[in-house]
PDB file of C-alpha atoms in Angstrom:
ATOM      1  CA  UNK A   1      12.391  -3.630  -5.677  1.00  0.00           C
ATOM      2  CA  UNK A   2      14.206  -1.087  -7.793  1.00  0.00           C
ATOM      3  CA  UNK A   3      13.326   2.536  -7.580  1.00  0.00           C
ATOM      4  CA  UNK A   4      14.329   6.060  -6.675  1.00  0.00           C
ATOM      5  CA  UNK A   5      14.595   7.242  -3.089  1.00  0.00           C
ATOM      6  CA  UNK A   6      14.383  10.922  -2.256  1.00  0.00           C
ATOM      7  CA  UNK A   7      15.080  12.226   1.212  1.00  0.00           C
ATOM      8  CA  UNK A   8      13.968  13.928   3.264  1.00  0.00           C
ATOM      9  CA  UNK A   9      10.272  14.048   2.395  1.00  0.00           C
ATOM     10  CA  UNK A  10       9.882  17.440   4.096  1.00  0.00           C
ATOM     11  CA  UNK A  11      12.618  20.018   4.594  1.00  0.00           C
ATOM     12  CA  UNK A  12      12.600  23.432   6.209  1.00  0.00           C
ATOM     13  CA  UNK A  13      15.234  26.030   5.422  1.00  0.00           C
ATOM     14  CA  UNK A  14      16.038  29.305   7.048  1.00  0.00           C
ATOM     15  CA  UNK A  15      16.821  32.337   4.946  1.00  0.00           C
ATOM     16  CA  UNK A  16      20.460  32.326   3.820  1.00  0.00           C
ATOM     17  CA  UNK A  17      21.051  28.611   4.337  1.00  0.00           C
ATOM     18  CA  UNK A  18      22.143  26.053   1.787  1.00  0.00           C
ATOM     19  CA  UNK A  19      20.325  22.723   1.871  1.00  0.00           C
ATOM     20  CA  UNK A  20      20.983  19.465   0.031  1.00  0.00           C
ATOM     21  CA  UNK A  21      18.290  17.132  -1.243  1.00  0.00           C
ATOM     22  CA  UNK A  22      19.236  13.502  -1.673  1.00  0.00           C
ATOM     23  CA  UNK A  23      18.350  11.303  -4.660  1.00  0.00           C
ATOM     24  CA  UNK A  24      19.470   7.670  -4.934  1.00  0.00           C
ATOM     25  CA  UNK A  25      18.461   5.094  -7.567  1.00  0.00           C
ATOM     26  CA  UNK A  26      19.109   1.366  -7.822  1.00  0.00           C
ATOM     27  CA  UNK A  27      17.730   0.947 -11.351  1.00  0.00           C
ATOM     28  CA  UNK A  28      21.143   1.117 -13.042  1.00  0.00           C
ATOM     29  CA  UNK A  29      19.865   4.067 -15.073  1.00  0.00           C
ATOM     30  CA  UNK A  30      22.416   6.264 -16.822  1.00  0.00           C
ATOM     31  CA  UNK A  31      20.468   9.532 -16.802  1.00  0.00           C
ATOM     32  CA  UNK A  32      19.147  11.446 -13.807  1.00  0.00           C
ATOM     33  CA  UNK A  33      17.146  14.665 -13.548  1.00  0.00           C
ATOM     34  CA  UNK A  34      15.941  17.255 -11.054  1.00  0.00           C
ATOM     35  CA  UNK A  35      12.633  19.050 -11.532  1.00  0.00           C
ATOM     36  CA  UNK A  36      10.902  21.764  -9.584  1.00  0.00           C
ATOM     37  CA  UNK A  37       7.123  21.728  -9.336  1.00  0.00           C
ATOM     38  CA  UNK A  38       5.049  24.769  -8.427  1.00  0.00           C
ATOM     39  CA  UNK A  39       1.240  24.848  -8.427  1.00  0.00           C
ATOM     40  CA  UNK A  40      -0.150  25.412 -11.916  1.00  0.00           C
ATOM     41  CA  UNK A  41       3.275  25.476 -13.566  1.00  0.00           C
ATOM     42  CA  UNK A  42       3.950  21.834 -14.265  1.00  0.00           C
ATOM     43  CA  UNK A  43       7.521  20.589 -14.011  1.00  0.00           C
ATOM     44  CA  UNK A  44      10.541  22.739 -14.741  1.00  0.00           C
ATOM     45  CA  UNK A  45      13.958  21.179 -15.337  1.00  0.00           C
ATOM     46  CA  UNK A  46      16.752  22.303 -13.011  1.00  0.00           C
ATOM     47  CA  UNK A  47      19.676  20.039 -13.938  1.00  0.00           C
ATOM     48  CA  UNK A  48      20.233  16.736 -15.659  1.00  0.00           C
ATOM     49  CA  UNK A  49      23.073  14.260 -15.953  1.00  0.00           C
ATOM     50  CA  UNK A  50      23.599  11.731 -18.723  1.00  0.00           C
ATOM     51  CA  UNK A  51      26.671  10.015 -17.246  1.00  0.00           C
ATOM     52  CA  UNK A  52      28.813  10.069 -14.123  1.00  0.00           C
ATOM     53  CA  UNK A  53      30.892  13.216 -13.596  1.00  0.00           C
ATOM     54  CA  UNK A  54      28.898  15.162 -16.171  1.00  0.00           C
ATOM     55  CA  UNK A  55      25.762  17.305 -15.886  1.00  0.00           C
ATOM     56  CA  UNK A  56      23.988  20.097 -17.753  1.00  0.00           C
ATOM     57  CA  UNK A  57      21.901  23.055 -16.720  1.00  0.00           C
ATOM     58  CA  UNK A  58      18.210  22.912 -17.342  1.00  0.00           C
ATOM     59  CA  UNK A  59      15.811  25.794 -17.728  1.00  0.00           C
ATOM     60  CA  UNK A  60      15.999  27.149 -14.163  1.00  0.00           C
ATOM     61  CA  UNK A  61      19.487  26.263 -12.875  1.00  0.00           C
ATOM     62  CA  UNK A  62      20.249  29.598 -11.179  1.00  0.00           C
ATOM     63  CA  UNK A  63      20.601  29.195  -7.430  1.00  0.00           C
ATOM     64  CA  UNK A  64      21.049  25.425  -7.605  1.00  0.00           C
ATOM     65  CA  UNK A  65      24.038  23.077  -7.857  1.00  0.00           C
ATOM     66  CA  UNK A  66      24.443  19.329  -8.393  1.00  0.00           C
ATOM     67  CA  UNK A  67      27.086  16.622  -8.480  1.00  0.00           C
ATOM     68  CA  UNK A  68      27.215  13.173 -10.056  1.00  0.00           C
ATOM     69  CA  UNK A  69      30.122  11.316  -8.492  1.00  0.00           C
ATOM     70  CA  UNK A  70      28.349   7.956  -8.550  1.00  0.00           C
ATOM     71  CA  UNK A  71      25.902   6.476 -11.025  1.00  0.00           C
ATOM     72  CA  UNK A  72      23.384   5.878  -8.253  1.00  0.00           C
ATOM     73  CA  UNK A  73      23.404   9.332  -6.694  1.00  0.00           C
ATOM     74  CA  UNK A  74      22.475  12.834  -7.897  1.00  0.00           C
ATOM     75  CA  UNK A  75      22.158  15.261  -4.951  1.00  0.00           C
ATOM     76  CA  UNK A  76      20.752  18.756  -5.434  1.00  0.00           C
ATOM     77  CA  UNK A  77      21.910  21.720  -3.355  1.00  0.00           C
ATOM     78  CA  UNK A  78      19.580  24.674  -3.059  1.00  0.00           C
ATOM     79  CA  UNK A  79      21.828  27.628  -2.334  1.00  0.00           C
ATOM     80  CA  UNK A  80      21.086  30.918  -0.622  1.00  0.00           C
ATOM     81  CA  UNK A  81      21.182  32.511  -4.096  1.00  0.00           C
ATOM     82  CA  UNK A  82      17.868  30.856  -4.937  1.00  0.00           C
ATOM     83  CA  UNK A  83      15.418  33.621  -4.075  1.00  0.00           C
ATOM     84  CA  UNK A  84      12.222  31.596  -4.011  1.00  0.00           C
ATOM     85  CA  UNK A  85      13.106  28.018  -3.074  1.00  0.00           C
ATOM     86  CA  UNK A  86       9.777  26.951  -1.567  1.00  0.00           C
ATOM     87  CA  UNK A  87       8.549  24.204  -3.918  1.00  0.00           C
ATOM     88  CA  UNK A  88       8.151  20.480  -4.455  1.00  0.00           C
ATOM     89  CA  UNK A  89      11.321  18.925  -5.874  1.00  0.00           C
ATOM     90  CA  UNK A  90      11.252  15.756  -7.937  1.00  0.00           C
ATOM     91  CA  UNK A  91      14.155  13.549  -8.937  1.00  0.00           C
ATOM     92  CA  UNK A  92      13.857  11.197 -11.906  1.00  0.00           C
ATOM     93  CA  UNK A  93      15.963   8.740 -13.832  1.00  0.00           C
ATOM     94  CA  UNK A  94      15.842   7.091 -17.240  1.00  0.00           C
ATOM     95  CA  UNK A  95      17.644   4.257 -18.965  1.00  0.00           C
ATOM     96  CA  UNK A  96      18.987   6.523 -21.661  1.00  0.00           C
ATOM     97  CA  UNK A  97      17.514   8.932 -24.128  1.00  0.00           C
ATOM     98  CA  UNK A  98      13.881   9.944 -24.182  1.00  0.00           C
ATOM     99  CA  UNK A  99      12.353   6.715 -25.470  1.00  0.00           C
ATOM    100  CA  UNK A 100      12.107   4.946 -22.151  1.00  0.00           C
ATOM    101  CA  UNK A 101      10.171   7.408 -20.061  1.00  0.00           C
ATOM    102  CA  UNK A 102      11.148   8.459 -16.577  1.00  0.00           C
ATOM    103  CA  UNK A 103      10.979   6.835 -13.157  1.00  0.00           C
ATOM    104  CA  UNK A 104      10.284   9.417 -10.459  1.00  0.00           C
ATOM    105  CA  UNK A 105      11.019   9.567  -6.772  1.00  0.00           C
ATOM    106  CA  UNK A 106       8.316  10.545  -4.300  1.00  0.00           C
ATOM    107  CA  UNK A 107       9.581  14.099  -3.964  1.00  0.00           C
ATOM    108  CA  UNK A 108      10.895  16.498  -1.324  1.00  0.00           C
ATOM    109  CA  UNK A 109       8.811  19.447  -0.193  1.00  0.00           C
ATOM    110  CA  UNK A 110      11.078  22.361   0.718  1.00  0.00           C
ATOM    111  CA  UNK A 111       9.744  25.276   2.734  1.00  0.00           C
ATOM    112  CA  UNK A 112      11.609  28.444   3.652  1.00  0.00           C
ATOM    113  CA  UNK A 113      10.844  29.593   7.190  1.00  0.00           C
TER     114      UNK A 113
ATOM    115  CA  UNK B   1      11.904  23.321 -30.009  1.00  0.00           C
ATOM    116  CA  UNK B   2       9.107  21.197 -28.681  1.00  0.00           C
ATOM    117  CA  UNK B   3       6.212  22.399 -26.579  1.00  0.00           C
ATOM    118  CA  UNK B   4       3.224  20.760 -24.932  1.00  0.00           C
ATOM    119  CA  UNK B   5      -0.182  22.287 -24.238  1.00  0.00           C
ATOM    120  CA  UNK B   6      -2.743  20.658 -21.999  1.00  0.00           C
ATOM    121  CA  UNK B   7      -5.965  22.326 -22.916  1.00  0.00           C
ATOM    122  CA  UNK B   8      -7.813  21.939 -19.616  1.00  0.00           C
ATOM    123  CA  UNK B   9      -6.383  22.804 -16.213  1.00  0.00           C
ATOM    124  CA  UNK B  10      -9.224  21.031 -14.382  1.00  0.00           C
ATOM    125  CA  UNK B  11     -11.714  18.377 -15.448  1.00  0.00           C
ATOM    126  CA  UNK B  12     -14.554  17.454 -13.077  1.00  0.00           C
ATOM    127  CA  UNK B  13     -16.461  14.284 -13.945  1.00  0.00           C
ATOM    128  CA  UNK B  14     -18.895  11.937 -12.231  1.00  0.00           C
ATOM    129  CA  UNK B  15     -17.884   8.431 -11.279  1.00  0.00           C
ATOM    130  CA  UNK B  16     -18.396   5.828 -14.047  1.00  0.00           C
ATOM    131  CA  UNK B  17     -18.575   8.537 -16.721  1.00  0.00           C
ATOM    132  CA  UNK B  18     -16.071   8.637 -19.612  1.00  0.00           C
ATOM    133  CA  UNK B  19     -13.304  11.220 -19.623  1.00  0.00           C
ATOM    134  CA  UNK B  20     -10.903  12.730 -22.140  1.00  0.00           C
ATOM    135  CA  UNK B  21      -7.874  14.805 -21.157  1.00  0.00           C
ATOM    136  CA  UNK B  22      -6.560  16.804 -24.083  1.00  0.00           C
ATOM    137  CA  UNK B  23      -2.935  17.306 -25.080  1.00  0.00           C
ATOM    138  CA  UNK B  24      -1.473  19.057 -28.095  1.00  0.00           C
ATOM    139  CA  UNK B  25       2.201  19.299 -28.942  1.00  0.00           C
ATOM    140  CA  UNK B  26       4.369  21.144 -31.407  1.00  0.00           C
ATOM    141  CA  UNK B  27       7.664  19.947 -32.784  1.00  0.00           C
ATOM    142  CA  UNK B  28       9.670  20.204 -35.973  1.00  0.00           C
ATOM    143  CA  UNK B  29      11.028  16.680 -35.497  1.00  0.00           C
ATOM    144  CA  UNK B  30       9.580  13.285 -34.699  1.00  0.00           C
ATOM    145  CA  UNK B  31       8.753  12.867 -31.043  1.00  0.00           C
ATOM    146  CA  UNK B  32       7.869  10.344 -28.407  1.00  0.00           C
ATOM    147  CA  UNK B  33       4.773  11.069 -26.298  1.00  0.00           C
ATOM    148  CA  UNK B  34       3.945  10.148 -22.722  1.00  0.00           C
ATOM    149  CA  UNK B  35       1.227  10.485 -20.125  1.00  0.00           C
ATOM    150  CA  UNK B  36       2.063  10.479 -16.415  1.00  0.00           C
ATOM    151  CA  UNK B  37      -0.188  10.501 -13.345  1.00  0.00           C
ATOM    152  CA  UNK B  38       0.591  12.186 -10.021  1.00  0.00           C
ATOM    153  CA  UNK B  39      -1.332  11.473  -6.829  1.00  0.00           C
ATOM    154  CA  UNK B  40      -1.153  14.101  -4.037  1.00  0.00           C
ATOM    155  CA  UNK B  41       2.298  14.564  -2.508  1.00  0.00           C
ATOM    156  CA  UNK B  42       3.796  11.825  -4.641  1.00  0.00           C
ATOM    157  CA  UNK B  43       6.050  11.565  -7.664  1.00  0.00           C
ATOM    158  CA  UNK B  44       4.845  10.963 -11.200  1.00  0.00           C
ATOM    159  CA  UNK B  45       4.071   7.491 -12.525  1.00  0.00           C
ATOM    160  CA  UNK B  46       4.198   6.560 -16.197  1.00  0.00           C
ATOM    161  CA  UNK B  47       0.712   5.704 -17.533  1.00  0.00           C
ATOM    162  CA  UNK B  48       1.551   5.030 -21.165  1.00  0.00           C
ATOM    163  CA  UNK B  49       3.838   6.022 -24.006  1.00  0.00           C
ATOM    164  CA  UNK B  50       3.764   6.290 -27.776  1.00  0.00           C
ATOM    165  CA  UNK B  51       7.021   5.551 -29.574  1.00  0.00           C
ATOM    166  CA  UNK B  52       5.886   4.266 -32.988  1.00  0.00           C
ATOM    167  CA  UNK B  53       3.472   1.827 -34.600  1.00  0.00           C
ATOM    168  CA  UNK B  54      -0.209   1.667 -33.674  1.00  0.00           C
ATOM    169  CA  UNK B  55      -1.626   5.076 -32.914  1.00  0.00           C
ATOM    170  CA  UNK B  56      -3.842   3.730 -30.117  1.00  0.00           C
ATOM    171  CA  UNK B  57      -1.808   3.057 -27.018  1.00  0.00           C
ATOM    172  CA  UNK B  58      -3.117   1.246 -23.966  1.00  0.00           C
ATOM    173  CA  UNK B  59      -1.723   1.941 -20.525  1.00  0.00           C
ATOM    174  CA  UNK B  60      -2.244   1.041 -16.909  1.00  0.00           C
ATOM    175  CA  UNK B  61      -5.444   1.526 -14.893  1.00  0.00           C
ATOM    176  CA  UNK B  62      -7.646   1.245 -18.012  1.00  0.00           C
ATOM    177  CA  UNK B  63      -6.360   4.413 -19.681  1.00  0.00           C
ATOM    178  CA  UNK B  64      -5.598   4.709 -23.379  1.00  0.00           C
ATOM    179  CA  UNK B  65      -4.381   7.479 -25.659  1.00  0.00           C
ATOM    180  CA  UNK B  66      -4.521   8.115 -29.370  1.00  0.00           C
ATOM    181  CA  UNK B  67      -1.714   9.697 -31.339  1.00  0.00           C
ATOM    182  CA  UNK B  68      -2.939  11.936 -34.151  1.00  0.00           C
ATOM    183  CA  UNK B  69      -0.028  13.231 -36.201  1.00  0.00           C
ATOM    184  CA  UNK B  70      -2.088  15.518 -38.443  1.00  0.00           C
ATOM    185  CA  UNK B  71      -3.649  17.259 -35.456  1.00  0.00           C
ATOM    186  CA  UNK B  72      -0.473  16.962 -33.325  1.00  0.00           C
ATOM    187  CA  UNK B  73      -2.556  15.622 -30.480  1.00  0.00           C
ATOM    188  CA  UNK B  74      -2.219  12.846 -27.928  1.00  0.00           C
ATOM    189  CA  UNK B  75      -5.469  12.823 -25.929  1.00  0.00           C
ATOM    190  CA  UNK B  76      -5.900  10.525 -22.933  1.00  0.00           C
ATOM    191  CA  UNK B  77      -9.182   8.656 -22.452  1.00  0.00           C
ATOM    192  CA  UNK B  78     -10.878   6.318 -20.031  1.00  0.00           C
ATOM    193  CA  UNK B  79     -14.352   4.884 -20.697  1.00  0.00           C
ATOM    194  CA  UNK B  80     -15.413   4.768 -17.036  1.00  0.00           C
ATOM    195  CA  UNK B  81     -13.609   6.578 -14.242  1.00  0.00           C
ATOM    196  CA  UNK B  82     -13.391   5.729 -10.553  1.00  0.00           C
ATOM    197  CA  UNK B  83     -12.996   7.936  -7.511  1.00  0.00           C
ATOM    198  CA  UNK B  84      -9.428   6.621  -7.253  1.00  0.00           C
ATOM    199  CA  UNK B  85      -8.575   8.203 -10.627  1.00  0.00           C
ATOM    200  CA  UNK B  86      -8.660  11.631  -8.989  1.00  0.00           C
ATOM    201  CA  UNK B  87      -5.143  12.946  -9.595  1.00  0.00           C
ATOM    202  CA  UNK B  88      -3.105  15.272 -11.786  1.00  0.00           C
ATOM    203  CA  UNK B  89      -2.195  14.084 -15.251  1.00  0.00           C
ATOM    204  CA  UNK B  90       0.776  15.304 -17.258  1.00  0.00           C
ATOM    205  CA  UNK B  91       1.398  14.987 -20.965  1.00  0.00           C
ATOM    206  CA  UNK B  92       5.061  14.984 -22.025  1.00  0.00           C
ATOM    207  CA  UNK B  93       7.085  14.983 -25.239  1.00  0.00           C
ATOM    208  CA  UNK B  94      10.640  13.965 -25.998  1.00  0.00           C
ATOM    209  CA  UNK B  95      12.667  14.047 -29.214  1.00  0.00           C
ATOM    210  CA  UNK B  96      13.343  10.729 -30.874  1.00  0.00           C
ATOM    211  CA  UNK B  97      17.055  11.474 -31.182  1.00  0.00           C
ATOM    212  CA  UNK B  98      19.360  13.249 -28.766  1.00  0.00           C
ATOM    213  CA  UNK B  99      16.392  13.513 -26.471  1.00  0.00           C
ATOM    214  CA  UNK B 100      17.631  13.654 -22.924  1.00  0.00           C
ATOM    215  CA  UNK B 101      15.249  16.470 -22.115  1.00  0.00           C
ATOM    216  CA  UNK B 102      11.555  15.771 -21.836  1.00  0.00           C
ATOM    217  CA  UNK B 103       9.100  18.666 -21.921  1.00  0.00           C
ATOM    218  CA  UNK B 104       6.069  18.421 -19.629  1.00  0.00           C
ATOM    219  CA  UNK B 105       2.713  20.107 -19.967  1.00  0.00           C
ATOM    220  CA  UNK B 106       1.286  22.168 -17.119  1.00  0.00           C
ATOM    221  CA  UNK B 107      -0.959  19.321 -15.990  1.00  0.00           C
ATOM    222  CA  UNK B 108      -4.693  18.606 -15.853  1.00  0.00           C
ATOM    223  CA  UNK B 109      -6.356  17.970 -12.529  1.00  0.00           C
ATOM    224  CA  UNK B 110      -8.995  15.255 -12.851  1.00  0.00           C
ATOM    225  CA  UNK B 111     -11.593  15.349 -10.116  1.00  0.00           C
ATOM    226  CA  UNK B 112     -13.978  12.393  -9.988  1.00  0.00           C
ATOM    227  CA  UNK B 113     -17.197  13.030  -8.080  1.00  0.00           C
ATOM    228  CA  UNK B 114     -19.453  10.401  -6.505  1.00  0.00           C
TER     229      UNK B 114
END
């Protein structure tokens, strides 16, 4: 079955470390997205990519970086510059522009220890 | 710019009772509207979407929503809820052109009591 796979499900980071969250899709979707979810704040867009080798900053891109070298993959790196990284991170994809709705992965919960 | 307001952060309801989760949006252009459901520690799942045509949209799990352009609302309803409907529900809006960014509401937590 097609879908989006996020790994790992749980991730622990020490202060000052960079960590990379994986997102892979086999839906042949052009667009991919990263969202951060905090309690009571809904979803906030970090980065999105419409096509391979191109991506745009979302509303809260500071302290994060992404790459889109393959259509199927859109990894997110949480850098040490992100001051409050503890959150639930969701990856999504869509066939194109906003008409189709999003398919979401099951999320990665990142905790700073 | 678009925005989405979900008017209730939490909605408690008894099993088999009807429920309405309210969503209002603002936009200067035509939009597409969505409802998603999120179960604990999982991603979001698309419940239903309004693109055009009939203003009453039916989705999965017995949910439906009505688009009201004059009131800029897209409320989600279910005539009889089950314990398994306990989850968080998100309303979302996207532009009908050049719309790679979807704006999500803050979510409404539906709690179904026995």
